[in-house]
XYZ file of C-alpha atoms in Angstrom:
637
model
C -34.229 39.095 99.681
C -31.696 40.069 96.704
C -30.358 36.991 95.378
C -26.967 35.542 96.333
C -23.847 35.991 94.601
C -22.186 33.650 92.277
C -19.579 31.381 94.246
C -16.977 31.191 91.353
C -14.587 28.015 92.905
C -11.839 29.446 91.273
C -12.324 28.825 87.679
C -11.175 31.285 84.971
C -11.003 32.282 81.436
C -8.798 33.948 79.272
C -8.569 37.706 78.155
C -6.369 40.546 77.459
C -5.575 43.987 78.739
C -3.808 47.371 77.619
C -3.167 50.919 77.311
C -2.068 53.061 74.455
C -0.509 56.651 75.142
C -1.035 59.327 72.787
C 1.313 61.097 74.607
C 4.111 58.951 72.808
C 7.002 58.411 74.369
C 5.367 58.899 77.595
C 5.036 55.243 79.742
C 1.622 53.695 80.286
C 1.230 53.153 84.548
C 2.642 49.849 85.042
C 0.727 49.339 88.141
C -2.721 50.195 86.400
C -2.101 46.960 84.251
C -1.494 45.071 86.762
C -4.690 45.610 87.952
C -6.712 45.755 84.897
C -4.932 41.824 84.454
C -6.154 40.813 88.323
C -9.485 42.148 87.211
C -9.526 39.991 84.516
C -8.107 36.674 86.255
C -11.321 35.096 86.396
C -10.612 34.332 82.897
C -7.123 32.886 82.877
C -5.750 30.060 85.393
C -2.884 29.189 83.250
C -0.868 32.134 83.118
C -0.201 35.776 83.382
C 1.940 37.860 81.401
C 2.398 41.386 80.608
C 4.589 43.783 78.769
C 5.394 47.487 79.022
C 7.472 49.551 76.045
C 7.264 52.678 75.326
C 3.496 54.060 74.806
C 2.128 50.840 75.268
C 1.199 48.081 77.831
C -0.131 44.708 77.350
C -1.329 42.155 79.944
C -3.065 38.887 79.360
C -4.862 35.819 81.708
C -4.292 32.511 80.069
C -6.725 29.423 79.432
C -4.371 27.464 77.867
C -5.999 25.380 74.879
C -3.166 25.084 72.259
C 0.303 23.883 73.450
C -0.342 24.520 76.754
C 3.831 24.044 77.859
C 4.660 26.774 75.053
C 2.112 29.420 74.634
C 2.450 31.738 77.232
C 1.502 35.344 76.066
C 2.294 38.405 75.225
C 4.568 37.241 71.998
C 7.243 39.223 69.983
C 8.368 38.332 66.757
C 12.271 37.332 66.860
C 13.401 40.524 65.503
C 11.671 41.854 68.935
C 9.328 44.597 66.993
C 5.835 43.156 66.824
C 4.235 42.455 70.113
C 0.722 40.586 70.491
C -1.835 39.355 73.001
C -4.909 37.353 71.627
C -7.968 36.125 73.119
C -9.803 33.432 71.237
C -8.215 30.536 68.375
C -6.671 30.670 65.060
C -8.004 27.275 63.625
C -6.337 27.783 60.518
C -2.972 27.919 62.058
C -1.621 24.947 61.053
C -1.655 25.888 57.129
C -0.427 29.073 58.249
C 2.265 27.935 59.561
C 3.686 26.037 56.631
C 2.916 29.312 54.452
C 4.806 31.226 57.508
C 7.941 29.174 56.954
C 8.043 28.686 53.544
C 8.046 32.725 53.456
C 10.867 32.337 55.663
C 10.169 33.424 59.078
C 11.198 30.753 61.978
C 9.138 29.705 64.470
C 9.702 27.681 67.343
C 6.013 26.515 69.134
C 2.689 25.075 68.157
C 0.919 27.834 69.278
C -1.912 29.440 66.975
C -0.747 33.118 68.745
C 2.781 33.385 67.817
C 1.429 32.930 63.669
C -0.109 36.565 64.273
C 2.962 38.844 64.704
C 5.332 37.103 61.580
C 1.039 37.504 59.161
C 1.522 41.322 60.366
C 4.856 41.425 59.065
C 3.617 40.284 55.824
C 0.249 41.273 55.206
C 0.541 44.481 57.718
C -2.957 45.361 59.172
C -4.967 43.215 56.158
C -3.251 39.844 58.136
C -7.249 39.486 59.724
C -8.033 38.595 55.730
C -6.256 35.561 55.949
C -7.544 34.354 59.452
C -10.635 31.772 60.266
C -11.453 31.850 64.196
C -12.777 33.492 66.522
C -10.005 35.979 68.449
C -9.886 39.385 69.882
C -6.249 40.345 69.575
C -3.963 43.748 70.248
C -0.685 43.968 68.588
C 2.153 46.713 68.987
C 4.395 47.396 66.266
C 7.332 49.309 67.556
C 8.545 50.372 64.505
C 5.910 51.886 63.052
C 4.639 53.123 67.235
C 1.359 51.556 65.770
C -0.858 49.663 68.167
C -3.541 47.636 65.881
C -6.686 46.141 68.020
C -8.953 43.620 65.982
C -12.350 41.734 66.875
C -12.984 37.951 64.570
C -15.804 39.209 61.554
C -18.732 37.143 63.727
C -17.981 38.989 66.814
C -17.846 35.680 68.680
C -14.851 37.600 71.038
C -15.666 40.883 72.694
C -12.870 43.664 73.036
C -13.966 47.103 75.001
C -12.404 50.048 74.624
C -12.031 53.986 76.038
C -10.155 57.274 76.612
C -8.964 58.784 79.455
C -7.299 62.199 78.461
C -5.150 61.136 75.724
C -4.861 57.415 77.160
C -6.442 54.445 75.162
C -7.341 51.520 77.030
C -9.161 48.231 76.219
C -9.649 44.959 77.464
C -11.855 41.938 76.785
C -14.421 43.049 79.788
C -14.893 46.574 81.002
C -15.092 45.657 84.448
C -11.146 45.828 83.740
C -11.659 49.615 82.118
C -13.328 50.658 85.455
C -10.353 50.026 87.264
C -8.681 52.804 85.806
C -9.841 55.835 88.431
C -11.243 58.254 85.627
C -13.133 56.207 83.664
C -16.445 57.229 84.939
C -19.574 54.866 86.041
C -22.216 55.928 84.140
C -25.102 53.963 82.494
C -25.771 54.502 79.021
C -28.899 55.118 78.043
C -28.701 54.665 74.241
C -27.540 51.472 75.213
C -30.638 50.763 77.778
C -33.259 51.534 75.517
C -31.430 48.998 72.420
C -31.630 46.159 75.293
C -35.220 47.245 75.643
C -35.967 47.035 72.240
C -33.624 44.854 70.299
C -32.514 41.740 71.545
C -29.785 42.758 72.953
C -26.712 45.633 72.836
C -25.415 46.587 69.491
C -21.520 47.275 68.998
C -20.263 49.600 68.887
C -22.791 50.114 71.937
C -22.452 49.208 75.767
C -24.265 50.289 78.909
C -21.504 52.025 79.855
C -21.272 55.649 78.845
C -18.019 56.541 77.037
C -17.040 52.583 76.895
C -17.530 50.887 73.354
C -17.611 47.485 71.533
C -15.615 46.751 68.546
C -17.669 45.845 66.005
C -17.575 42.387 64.614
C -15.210 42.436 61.572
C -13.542 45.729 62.515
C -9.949 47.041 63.465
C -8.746 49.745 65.615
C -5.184 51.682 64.784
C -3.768 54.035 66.600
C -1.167 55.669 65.863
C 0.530 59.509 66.734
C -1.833 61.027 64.090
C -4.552 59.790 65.507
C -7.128 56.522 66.142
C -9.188 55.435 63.141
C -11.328 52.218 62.606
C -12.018 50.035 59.846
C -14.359 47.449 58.955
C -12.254 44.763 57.133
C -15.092 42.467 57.198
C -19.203 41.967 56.661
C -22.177 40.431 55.338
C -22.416 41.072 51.523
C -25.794 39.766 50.609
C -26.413 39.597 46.121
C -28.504 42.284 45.088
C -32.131 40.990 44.667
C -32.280 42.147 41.056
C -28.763 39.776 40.391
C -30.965 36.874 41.825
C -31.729 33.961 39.426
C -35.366 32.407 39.795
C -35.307 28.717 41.427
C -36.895 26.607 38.948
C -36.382 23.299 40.886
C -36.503 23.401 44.215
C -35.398 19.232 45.173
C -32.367 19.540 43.085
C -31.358 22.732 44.204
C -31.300 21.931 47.860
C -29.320 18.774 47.188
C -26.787 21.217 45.191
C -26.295 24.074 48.099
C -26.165 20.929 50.490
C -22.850 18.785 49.455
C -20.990 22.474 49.213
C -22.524 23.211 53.223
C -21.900 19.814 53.847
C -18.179 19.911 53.029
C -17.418 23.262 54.900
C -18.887 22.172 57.713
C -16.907 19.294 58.151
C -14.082 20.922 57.350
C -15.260 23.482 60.352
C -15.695 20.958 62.664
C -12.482 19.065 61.930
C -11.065 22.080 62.865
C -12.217 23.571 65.605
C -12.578 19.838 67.039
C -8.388 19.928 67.115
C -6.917 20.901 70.747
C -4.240 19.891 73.032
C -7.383 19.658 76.090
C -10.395 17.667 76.011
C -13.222 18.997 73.833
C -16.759 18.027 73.826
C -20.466 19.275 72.656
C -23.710 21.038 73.946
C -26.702 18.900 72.422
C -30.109 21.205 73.044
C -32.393 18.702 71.521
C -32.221 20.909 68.040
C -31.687 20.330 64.609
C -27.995 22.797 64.703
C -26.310 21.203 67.690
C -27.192 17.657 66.436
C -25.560 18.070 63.050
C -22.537 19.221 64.393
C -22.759 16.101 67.038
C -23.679 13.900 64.135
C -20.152 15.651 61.627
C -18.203 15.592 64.974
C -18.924 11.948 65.551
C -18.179 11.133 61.828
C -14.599 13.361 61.890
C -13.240 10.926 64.948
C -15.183 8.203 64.930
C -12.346 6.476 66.875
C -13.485 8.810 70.028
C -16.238 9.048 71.959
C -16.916 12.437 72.557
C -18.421 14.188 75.844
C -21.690 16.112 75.549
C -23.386 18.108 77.629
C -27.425 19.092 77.973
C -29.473 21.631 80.302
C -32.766 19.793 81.879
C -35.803 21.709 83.422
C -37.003 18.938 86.327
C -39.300 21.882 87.658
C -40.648 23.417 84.427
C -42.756 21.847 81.493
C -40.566 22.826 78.405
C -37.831 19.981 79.186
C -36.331 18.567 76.101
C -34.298 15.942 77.568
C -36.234 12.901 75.499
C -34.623 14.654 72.240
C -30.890 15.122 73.616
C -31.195 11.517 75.152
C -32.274 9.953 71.586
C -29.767 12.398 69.752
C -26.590 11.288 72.606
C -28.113 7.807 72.618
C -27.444 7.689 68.166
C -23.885 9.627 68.409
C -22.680 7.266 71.073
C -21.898 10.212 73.389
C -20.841 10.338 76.819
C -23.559 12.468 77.632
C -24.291 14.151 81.219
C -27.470 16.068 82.083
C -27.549 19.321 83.927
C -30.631 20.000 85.441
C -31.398 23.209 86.240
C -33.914 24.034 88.986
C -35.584 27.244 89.686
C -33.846 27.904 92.989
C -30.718 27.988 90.515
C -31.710 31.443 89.407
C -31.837 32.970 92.714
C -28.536 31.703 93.241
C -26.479 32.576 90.247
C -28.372 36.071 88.591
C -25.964 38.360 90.424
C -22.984 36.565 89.055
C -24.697 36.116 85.679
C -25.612 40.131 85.208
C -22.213 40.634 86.527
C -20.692 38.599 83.477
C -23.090 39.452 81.235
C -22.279 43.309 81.950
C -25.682 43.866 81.053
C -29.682 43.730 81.782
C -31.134 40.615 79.804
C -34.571 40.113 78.990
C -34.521 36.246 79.378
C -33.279 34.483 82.433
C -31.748 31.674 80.650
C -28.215 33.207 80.647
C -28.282 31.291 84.007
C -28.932 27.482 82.163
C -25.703 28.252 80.068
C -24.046 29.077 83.202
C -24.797 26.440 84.801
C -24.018 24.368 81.879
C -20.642 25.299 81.451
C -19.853 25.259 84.951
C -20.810 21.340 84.929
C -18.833 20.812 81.916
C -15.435 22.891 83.103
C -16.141 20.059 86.574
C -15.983 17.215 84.412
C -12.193 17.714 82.699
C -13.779 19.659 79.547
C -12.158 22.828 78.379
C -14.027 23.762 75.103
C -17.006 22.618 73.525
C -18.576 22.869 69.993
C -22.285 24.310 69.352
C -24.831 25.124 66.773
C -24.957 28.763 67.516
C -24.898 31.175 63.903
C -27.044 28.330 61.949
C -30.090 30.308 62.525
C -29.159 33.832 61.358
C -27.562 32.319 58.519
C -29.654 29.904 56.996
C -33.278 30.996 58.013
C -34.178 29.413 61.011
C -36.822 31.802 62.447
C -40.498 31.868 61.776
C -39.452 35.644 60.261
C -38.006 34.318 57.671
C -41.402 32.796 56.565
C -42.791 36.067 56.389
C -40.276 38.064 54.568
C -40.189 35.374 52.227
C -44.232 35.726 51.874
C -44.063 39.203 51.812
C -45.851 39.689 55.559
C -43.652 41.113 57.177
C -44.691 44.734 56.670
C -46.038 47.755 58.612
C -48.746 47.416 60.787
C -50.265 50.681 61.194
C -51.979 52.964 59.530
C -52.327 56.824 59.149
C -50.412 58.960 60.575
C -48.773 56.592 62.902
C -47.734 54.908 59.583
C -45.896 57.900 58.142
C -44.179 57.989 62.179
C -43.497 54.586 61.836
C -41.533 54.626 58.199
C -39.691 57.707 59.202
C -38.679 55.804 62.487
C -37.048 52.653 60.153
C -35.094 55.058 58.062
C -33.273 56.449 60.889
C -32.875 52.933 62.380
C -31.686 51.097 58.970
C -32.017 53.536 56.276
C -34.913 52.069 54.667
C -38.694 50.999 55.641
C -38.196 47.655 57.118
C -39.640 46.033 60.428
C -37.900 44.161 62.377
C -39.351 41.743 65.487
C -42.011 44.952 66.128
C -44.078 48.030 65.027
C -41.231 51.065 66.488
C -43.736 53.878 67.543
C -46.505 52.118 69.701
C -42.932 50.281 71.417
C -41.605 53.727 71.749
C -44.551 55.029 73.632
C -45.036 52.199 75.713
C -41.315 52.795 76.667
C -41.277 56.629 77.295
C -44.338 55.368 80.039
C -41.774 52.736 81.336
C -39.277 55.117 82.389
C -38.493 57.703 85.171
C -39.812 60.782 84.282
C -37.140 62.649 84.000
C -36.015 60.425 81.321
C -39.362 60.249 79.606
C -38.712 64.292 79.262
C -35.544 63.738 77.233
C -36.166 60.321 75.586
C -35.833 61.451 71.996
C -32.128 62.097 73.112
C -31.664 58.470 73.298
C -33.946 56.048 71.890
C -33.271 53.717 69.497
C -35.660 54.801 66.852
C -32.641 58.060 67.208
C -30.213 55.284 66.621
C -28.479 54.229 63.184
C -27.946 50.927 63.774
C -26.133 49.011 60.906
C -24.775 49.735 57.949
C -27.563 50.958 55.168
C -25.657 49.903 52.111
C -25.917 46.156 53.336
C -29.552 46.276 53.368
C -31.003 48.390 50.199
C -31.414 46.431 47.398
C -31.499 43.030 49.014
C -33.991 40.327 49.049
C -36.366 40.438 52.430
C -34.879 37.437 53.604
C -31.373 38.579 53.311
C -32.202 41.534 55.022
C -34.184 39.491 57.808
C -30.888 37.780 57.693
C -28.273 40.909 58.244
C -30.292 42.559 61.049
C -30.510 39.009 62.820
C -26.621 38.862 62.276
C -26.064 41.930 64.384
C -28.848 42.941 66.442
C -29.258 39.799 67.823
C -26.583 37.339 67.392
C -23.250 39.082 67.682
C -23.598 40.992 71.049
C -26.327 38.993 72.554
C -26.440 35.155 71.913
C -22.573 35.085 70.952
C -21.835 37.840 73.719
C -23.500 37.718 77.072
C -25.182 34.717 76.417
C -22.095 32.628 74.888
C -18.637 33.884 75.093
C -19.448 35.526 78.511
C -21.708 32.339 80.122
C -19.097 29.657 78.778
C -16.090 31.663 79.689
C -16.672 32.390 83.272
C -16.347 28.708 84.113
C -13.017 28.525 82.052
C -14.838 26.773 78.865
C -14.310 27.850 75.731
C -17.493 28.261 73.039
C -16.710 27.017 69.328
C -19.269 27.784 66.801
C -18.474 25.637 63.218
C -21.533 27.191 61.533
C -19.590 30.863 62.001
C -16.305 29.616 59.577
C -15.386 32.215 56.707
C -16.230 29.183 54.773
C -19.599 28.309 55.725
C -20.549 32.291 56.010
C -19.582 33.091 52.366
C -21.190 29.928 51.185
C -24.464 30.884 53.332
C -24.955 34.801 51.556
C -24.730 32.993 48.348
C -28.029 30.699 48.791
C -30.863 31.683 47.100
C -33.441 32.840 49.570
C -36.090 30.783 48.320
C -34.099 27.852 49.416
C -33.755 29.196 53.395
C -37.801 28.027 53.893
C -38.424 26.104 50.787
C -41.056 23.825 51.559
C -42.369 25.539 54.096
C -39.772 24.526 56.553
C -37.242 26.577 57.969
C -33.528 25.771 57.084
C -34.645 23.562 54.788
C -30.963 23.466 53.177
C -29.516 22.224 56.542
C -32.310 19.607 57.234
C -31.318 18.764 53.713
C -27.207 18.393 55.566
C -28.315 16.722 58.445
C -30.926 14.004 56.392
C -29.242 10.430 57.273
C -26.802 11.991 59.577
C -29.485 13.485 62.350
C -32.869 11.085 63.309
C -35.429 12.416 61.354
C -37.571 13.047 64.798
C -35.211 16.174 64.975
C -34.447 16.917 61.739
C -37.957 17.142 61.154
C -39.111 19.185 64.255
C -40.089 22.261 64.397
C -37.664 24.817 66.229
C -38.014 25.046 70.044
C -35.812 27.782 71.306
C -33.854 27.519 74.394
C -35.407 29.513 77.425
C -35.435 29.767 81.026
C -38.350 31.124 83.379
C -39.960 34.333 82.674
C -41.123 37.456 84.819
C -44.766 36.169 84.795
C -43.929 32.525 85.870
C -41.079 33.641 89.322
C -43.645 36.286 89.954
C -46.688 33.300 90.137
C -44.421 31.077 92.058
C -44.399 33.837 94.899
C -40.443 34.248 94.236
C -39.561 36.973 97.355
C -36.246 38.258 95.707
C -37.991 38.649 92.200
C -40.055 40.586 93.381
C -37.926 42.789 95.753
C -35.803 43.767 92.446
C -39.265 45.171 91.482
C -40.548 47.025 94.507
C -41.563 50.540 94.335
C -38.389 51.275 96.997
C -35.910 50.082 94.737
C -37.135 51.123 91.109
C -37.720 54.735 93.070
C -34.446 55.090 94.888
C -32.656 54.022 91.832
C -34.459 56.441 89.611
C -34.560 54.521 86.196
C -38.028 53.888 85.327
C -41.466 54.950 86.524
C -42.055 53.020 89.936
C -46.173 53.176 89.456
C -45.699 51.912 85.987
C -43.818 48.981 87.466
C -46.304 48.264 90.078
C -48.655 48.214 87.891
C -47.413 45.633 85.663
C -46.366 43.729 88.522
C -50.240 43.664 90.129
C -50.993 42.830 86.213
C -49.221 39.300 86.743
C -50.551 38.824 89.571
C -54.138 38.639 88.766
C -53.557 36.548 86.135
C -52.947 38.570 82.813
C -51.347 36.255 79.965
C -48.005 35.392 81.186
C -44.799 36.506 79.128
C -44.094 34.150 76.154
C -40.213 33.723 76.464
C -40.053 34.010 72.738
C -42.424 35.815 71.351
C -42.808 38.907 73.864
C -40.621 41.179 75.187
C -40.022 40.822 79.178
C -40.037 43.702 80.515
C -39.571 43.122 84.479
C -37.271 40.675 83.149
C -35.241 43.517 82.253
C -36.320 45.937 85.024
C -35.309 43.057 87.151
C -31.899 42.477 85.782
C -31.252 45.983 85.788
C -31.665 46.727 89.075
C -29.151 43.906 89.812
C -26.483 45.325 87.249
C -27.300 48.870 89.111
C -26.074 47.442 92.190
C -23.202 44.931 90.577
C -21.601 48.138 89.012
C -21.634 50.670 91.876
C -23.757 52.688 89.231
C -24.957 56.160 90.083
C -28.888 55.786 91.423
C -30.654 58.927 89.801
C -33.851 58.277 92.546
């Protein structure tokens, strides 16, 4: 028994749509953006809107957060020559604004979207410099016949892109791109073997061949010479030799605090602001506390919704922490328990939204989440998300900072092994895992057709990230960059956060991702991310007084759902019909006896998958096979 599709009840999020012609003047197909925007009205209740001129076409769903009467998209400028659609917030907007008018340009709503076309007019394509939010926006200058696409420098909004011929087309979800006839279905398997090794896609990687991810912090122009990107923004870690010593470690936390401290509640204060009602996710944790805790403090005149995932059926149920941490804040808080039959129920729509194979089921638990808050009158919630990439909150960081976190083999294997890192990040560095005996296990793992050409696309082929960011840096800053983009900006901002919030028309804000707190969090010595031996030992420093010391203090528990070893022990039918030997054969991906066999493995009682510590493989095999099917993808069995 596959299990059953998502029933949606008709909620939506926002998003945009277009197509660029290279064959200027020649008109973009009206009636492809049209459907590109249907595809995409799952995100957008409030509002549709779309215009056509000249080379270009732009379409947009609303979810109406900021003056909901007045800020219906696309916008042009008053002079009628600058044309935008955005997907996300401009928190900043309001100091915009006043620079806006004092520079003399008139405008005539409250809306943080119409700011973006007068900044272009000013600052031209560097406008992104002066923005703090989170946004995915396209804007058309008719003048200039210059169409300028831009993703927010955390990557917290995804925008997809592709050509057909000598058309450009992008959109915040590709299931929009498919709709045009001749983009093809094809899985990529570049992009299969990163979700198989790294925690999750990498821009400008997707699993669909020919269709990429902007990268977080980059822009897109096109123009009639031609398309070029830029990266405008990244993570500049100090050179380790330009580090100073830390000679006292007390005082120096209590310094890097009261700056953190200040930008975060200038963060919150800001992304707390919204013409709907706004609430929290409380996990129990040390990040979404704090923000609870400087939420509480900004309005203490309010009492704020929040929102927490239960586990009645499973043993890892934090609800005793989120109860204590709602009970301090004076929260409105409601619990969402999620049950295992949950899972059989919502996967299909989950892969679907996630656009992608996951290796942990809990993509469903935010799903379910935001689908209880969007019932109860919420439209956007803050959370804690970024706090651990930034300021050390891994056990990883421990090592690097002790100098463990070295190769692991010897030999030959070990001169394999370097060679594989240099390719990866241009320098000898592990990250999560030893590469080779990973790379082996996966050449068994799949089809063996694709075994035979898997040099052609496996990661350890891949250049991942930008070399020049890493060299030279401390081992906890570059713990700290590769945790930035391999796992935070495509996989627990992407299909686990924008994409699980969004498709129940709720809206993810993440304070701990402001330009503010960011350039303030590079800057921190890297002694101070696990000084005594705790992790994010600044921000327990923050959240002392503000956060009971029961969490402040404890160590981190990472959210999770059930694994592959735990639905296959509970005897879960459609689990393991997404691993059979009929469908892994007919749809030609990976080695059906291999798949048995790990299967039979479980079953007898081999040590079950540790959601956080091991990578879940029939997790993945399992997911895939649904996103095989979600996708009308070609079956290569």
């Amino acid at each position: 028994m596959w299990p059953a599709s998502e029933r949606h009840g008709g909620r939506r999020m926002c998003g945009l749509v277009g197509a660029w012609s290279l064959d200027a003047p020649k008109s973009v197909d009206t009636e492809l953006l049209l459907r590109m925007v249907e595809e995409l009205s799952h995100r957008g209740p409030d509002g549709r809107g779309c215009h056509v001129e000249g080379p270009v076409a732009l379409g947009f769903r609303r979810l109406a957060i900021n003056d909901p009467a007045h800020g219906h998209q696309p916008w042009t400028t008053q002079d009628g020559t600058v044309t935008v659609v955005c997907n996300g917030e401009i928190f900043n907007h309001r100091k915009l604004r006043i620079d806006l008018k004092r520079q003399g340009h008139r405008l005539v709503t409250n809306c943080d979207t119409e700011l973006l076309g007068p900044l272009y007019q000013e600052y031209g394509t560097e406008l992104t410099e002066h923005l703090d939010g989170q946004f995915a926006f396209a804007l058309y200058d008719a003048r200039r016949a210059r169409l300028l696409l831009a993703r927010d420098p955390a990557g917290i909004v995804p925008l997809f892109y592709t050509t057909v011929g000598r058309m450009l087309l992008f959109a915040s979800e590709i299931k929009a791109l498919l709709c045009h006839p001749e983009v093809r279905r094809e899985v990529d398997l570049c992009g299969l073997d990163q979700v198989f090794t790294l925690p999750g896609l990498v821009s400008p990687r997707t699993m669909f061949a020919g269709i990429h991810a902007l990268r977080p912090g980059e822009r897109l122009v096109a123009e009639e010479a031609g398309i070029h990107l830029e990266r405008y923004r990244d993570l500049d870690f100090p050179l380790a030799d330009q580090l100073r010593p830390v000679t006292d470690v007390d005082r120096e936390l209590d310094q890097w605090a009261e700056p953190v401290s200040a930008a975060l509640d200038t963060s919150v204060r800001l992304r707390s602001e919204a013409d709907v009602p706004v609430g929290m996710y409380l996990s129990g944790g040390l990040d979404s506390s704090l923000i609870g805790a400087l939420l509480g403090a900004a309005r203490p005149e309010r009492r704020w919704p929040s929102y927490s995932v239960t586990f009645p059926d499973r043993d890892f149920d934090e609800a005793p922490f989120q109860r204590m941490v709602a009970g301090k804040l004076g929260t409105d808080h409601l619990e969402v328990p999620v049950r295992d039959a949950d899972f059989a129920e919502h996967l299909t729509g989950m892969v679907r939204h996630a656009e992608s194979p996951v290796r942990e089921s809990y993509n469903v638990c935010s799903m379910v989440l935001s689908a209880a808050v969007r019932d109860s009158g919420t439209r956007a919630v803050l959370s804690g998300e970024g706090a651990d990439e930034l300021f050390g909150g891994y056990g990883s960081y421990q090592l690097a900072a002790a100098g463990l976190s070295g190769a692991r083999l010897g030999g030959l294997d070990a001169r394999l092994e370097r060679e594989a890192r240099q390719r990866m990040w241009g320098l000898d560095l592990r990250y999560e895992q030893d590469q080779l005996p990973a790379a082996e296990f996966r050449r068994e793992l799949y089809a063996e057709d694709l075994a035979d050409a898997f040099e052609d696309f496996a990661v350890t082929s891949q250049r991942l990230v930008d070399p020049a960011r890493l060299v030279g840096r401390h081992p906890v800053h570059q713990q700290a960059y590769l945790d930035f983009h391999l796992r935070m900006a495509d996989h627990l901002l992407g299909d686990h956060g924008d994409r699980m919030a969004l498709a129940n028309g709720v809206e993810l804000r993440l304070p701990f991702l402001s330009p503010e707190v960011i350039d303030l969090a590079v800057r921190i010595p890297p002694e101070l991310a696990v000084a005594n031996g705790q992790e994010k030992a600044v921000l327990r420093r923050v959240a002392a007084g503000l956060v009971p010391a029961e969490v402040s203090t404890r160590p981190k528990f990472g959210f999770r759902g059930p694994t592959s070893s735990q639905l296959l022990a509970a005897g879960t039918e459609w689990f393991a019909e997404l691993l059979s030997p009929s469908v892994v054969r007919r749809q030609g991906y990976f080695n059906a006896d291999t798949v048995d066999a790990m299967v039979r493995r479980q079953r007898a009682g081999a040590p079950s998958v540790h959601p956080h510590l091991d990578v879940d493989y029939l997790m993945l095999v399992a997911t895939f096979a649904v996103f095989v099917e979600a996708f009308d993808l070609p079956c290569l069995g």
